[in-house]
PDB file of C-alpha atoms in Angstrom:
ATOM      1  CA  UNK J   1     -30.937 -29.643  30.432  1.00  0.00           C
ATOM      2  CA  UNK J   2     -34.728 -29.520  29.686  1.00  0.00           C
ATOM      3  CA  UNK J   3     -36.439 -31.506  31.968  1.00  0.00           C
ATOM      4  CA  UNK J   4     -38.231 -33.384  29.542  1.00  0.00           C
ATOM      5  CA  UNK J   5     -34.566 -34.659  28.661  1.00  0.00           C
ATOM      6  CA  UNK J   6     -33.558 -35.053  31.849  1.00  0.00           C
ATOM      7  CA  UNK J   7     -36.374 -37.786  33.233  1.00  0.00           C
ATOM      8  CA  UNK J   8     -35.745 -39.561  29.787  1.00  0.00           C
ATOM      9  CA  UNK J   9     -34.945 -43.062  30.194  1.00  0.00           C
ATOM     10  CA  UNK J  10     -31.468 -43.891  29.868  1.00  0.00           C
ATOM     11  CA  UNK J  11     -30.498 -44.765  26.372  1.00  0.00           C
ATOM     12  CA  UNK J  12     -29.967 -48.647  26.411  1.00  0.00           C
ATOM     13  CA  UNK J  13     -26.258 -49.983  25.874  1.00  0.00           C
ATOM     14  CA  UNK J  14     -25.038 -50.232  22.579  1.00  0.00           C
ATOM     15  CA  UNK J  15     -27.435 -47.817  21.439  1.00  0.00           C
ATOM     16  CA  UNK J  16     -26.013 -44.841  21.068  1.00  0.00           C
ATOM     17  CA  UNK J  17     -24.304 -44.759  17.766  1.00  0.00           C
ATOM     18  CA  UNK J  18     -27.378 -45.550  16.074  1.00  0.00           C
ATOM     19  CA  UNK J  19     -29.278 -42.389  18.873  1.00  0.00           C
ATOM     20  CA  UNK J  20     -26.034 -40.287  17.435  1.00  0.00           C
ATOM     21  CA  UNK J  21     -26.887 -41.106  13.563  1.00  0.00           C
ATOM     22  CA  UNK J  22     -31.155 -40.478  14.141  1.00  0.00           C
ATOM     23  CA  UNK J  23     -29.849 -37.224  15.847  1.00  0.00           C
ATOM     24  CA  UNK J  24     -28.058 -36.532  12.954  1.00  0.00           C
ATOM     25  CA  UNK J  25     -30.373 -37.444  10.457  1.00  0.00           C
ATOM     26  CA  UNK J  26     -33.806 -35.115  12.617  1.00  0.00           C
ATOM     27  CA  UNK J  27     -31.296 -32.670  12.323  1.00  0.00           C
ATOM     28  CA  UNK J  28     -31.481 -32.812   9.073  1.00  0.00           C
ATOM     29  CA  UNK J  29     -35.002 -33.016   7.829  1.00  0.00           C
ATOM     30  CA  UNK J  30     -37.191 -30.811   6.060  1.00  0.00           C
ATOM     31  CA  UNK J  31     -40.222 -28.101   6.749  1.00  0.00           C
ATOM     32  CA  UNK J  32     -43.472 -28.557   5.444  1.00  0.00           C
ATOM     33  CA  UNK J  33     -43.721 -24.390   6.510  1.00  0.00           C
ATOM     34  CA  UNK J  34     -46.143 -25.708   9.391  1.00  0.00           C
ATOM     35  CA  UNK J  35     -43.732 -28.247  10.726  1.00  0.00           C
ATOM     36  CA  UNK J  36     -41.509 -30.751  10.430  1.00  0.00           C
ATOM     37  CA  UNK J  37     -40.877 -33.403   7.688  1.00  0.00           C
ATOM     38  CA  UNK J  38     -40.733 -37.200   8.518  1.00  0.00           C
ATOM     39  CA  UNK J  39     -36.856 -38.606   7.259  1.00  0.00           C
ATOM     40  CA  UNK J  40     -37.404 -41.098   4.844  1.00  0.00           C
ATOM     41  CA  UNK J  41     -36.258 -43.059   2.893  1.00  0.00           C
ATOM     42  CA  UNK J  42     -34.472 -40.804   0.791  1.00  0.00           C
ATOM     43  CA  UNK J  43     -33.113 -39.428   3.237  1.00  0.00           C
ATOM     44  CA  UNK J  44     -31.946 -42.681   4.934  1.00  0.00           C
ATOM     45  CA  UNK J  45     -30.206 -43.540   2.081  1.00  0.00           C
ATOM     46  CA  UNK J  46     -28.473 -39.945   1.559  1.00  0.00           C
ATOM     47  CA  UNK J  47     -27.254 -40.716   5.242  1.00  0.00           C
ATOM     48  CA  UNK J  48     -25.604 -44.167   4.619  1.00  0.00           C
ATOM     49  CA  UNK J  49     -24.223 -43.064   1.140  1.00  0.00           C
ATOM     50  CA  UNK J  50     -22.572 -40.012   2.790  1.00  0.00           C
ATOM     51  CA  UNK J  51     -21.202 -41.473   6.007  1.00  0.00           C
ATOM     52  CA  UNK J  52     -20.557 -44.699   4.455  1.00  0.00           C
ATOM     53  CA  UNK J  53     -22.610 -46.324   7.418  1.00  0.00           C
ATOM     54  CA  UNK J  54     -25.112 -49.426   6.690  1.00  0.00           C
ATOM     55  CA  UNK J  55     -27.819 -50.027   8.949  1.00  0.00           C
ATOM     56  CA  UNK J  56     -29.402 -53.977   9.512  1.00  0.00           C
ATOM     57  CA  UNK J  57     -32.676 -53.953   8.909  1.00  0.00           C
ATOM     58  CA  UNK J  58     -33.284 -53.591  12.787  1.00  0.00           C
ATOM     59  CA  UNK J  59     -31.366 -50.315  12.836  1.00  0.00           C
ATOM     60  CA  UNK J  60     -33.684 -49.294   9.925  1.00  0.00           C
ATOM     61  CA  UNK J  61     -37.399 -49.749  11.592  1.00  0.00           C
ATOM     62  CA  UNK J  62     -36.053 -47.920  14.897  1.00  0.00           C
ATOM     63  CA  UNK J  63     -34.789 -44.847  12.836  1.00  0.00           C
ATOM     64  CA  UNK J  64     -38.491 -45.244  11.647  1.00  0.00           C
ATOM     65  CA  UNK J  65     -40.531 -46.076  15.365  1.00  0.00           C
ATOM     66  CA  UNK J  66     -37.966 -42.859  16.247  1.00  0.00           C
ATOM     67  CA  UNK J  67     -38.579 -40.701  13.690  1.00  0.00           C
ATOM     68  CA  UNK J  68     -42.593 -41.357  14.248  1.00  0.00           C
ATOM     69  CA  UNK J  69     -42.666 -40.900  17.888  1.00  0.00           C
ATOM     70  CA  UNK J  70     -40.620 -37.222  17.275  1.00  0.00           C
ATOM     71  CA  UNK J  71     -43.169 -35.678  15.690  1.00  0.00           C
ATOM     72  CA  UNK J  72     -45.623 -37.676  17.472  1.00  0.00           C
ATOM     73  CA  UNK J  73     -44.342 -35.668  20.402  1.00  0.00           C
ATOM     74  CA  UNK J  74     -43.666 -32.388  18.366  1.00  0.00           C
ATOM     75  CA  UNK J  75     -47.877 -33.066  17.099  1.00  0.00           C
ATOM     76  CA  UNK J  76     -48.898 -32.734  20.785  1.00  0.00           C
ATOM     77  CA  UNK J  77     -46.729 -30.195  21.681  1.00  0.00           C
ATOM     78  CA  UNK J  78     -48.053 -27.887  19.031  1.00  0.00           C
ATOM     79  CA  UNK J  79     -51.322 -28.910  20.212  1.00  0.00           C
ATOM     80  CA  UNK J  80     -51.900 -27.844  23.488  1.00  0.00           C
ATOM     81  CA  UNK J  81     -49.613 -24.243  22.669  1.00  0.00           C
TER      82      UNK J  81
END
C-alpha cells in the first residue's frame, strides 16, 4: 500500500458508497493530453443514468470537492517532479 494511502485519515462511517462512486467516476475521467480532466456534471449525469444512482445535493458537492482536491494534488505532484 502506498504510504500516502496508509497515512490517509479514516473515511467517516457511512461514506464508503459515496467514496466508491467517486473512485468509479475518477477512474473513467478523460485526459487533456497534459493531465486528467475534471469530472463534469455531464459525467456525473451519465454515471447516475447508467448506475441508476441518485445523488443528493450534498453528495454532488462532496464529489466535486473530492475531484478538486484530486486535481490539486495531482498538479502539486507533477510540479514537484
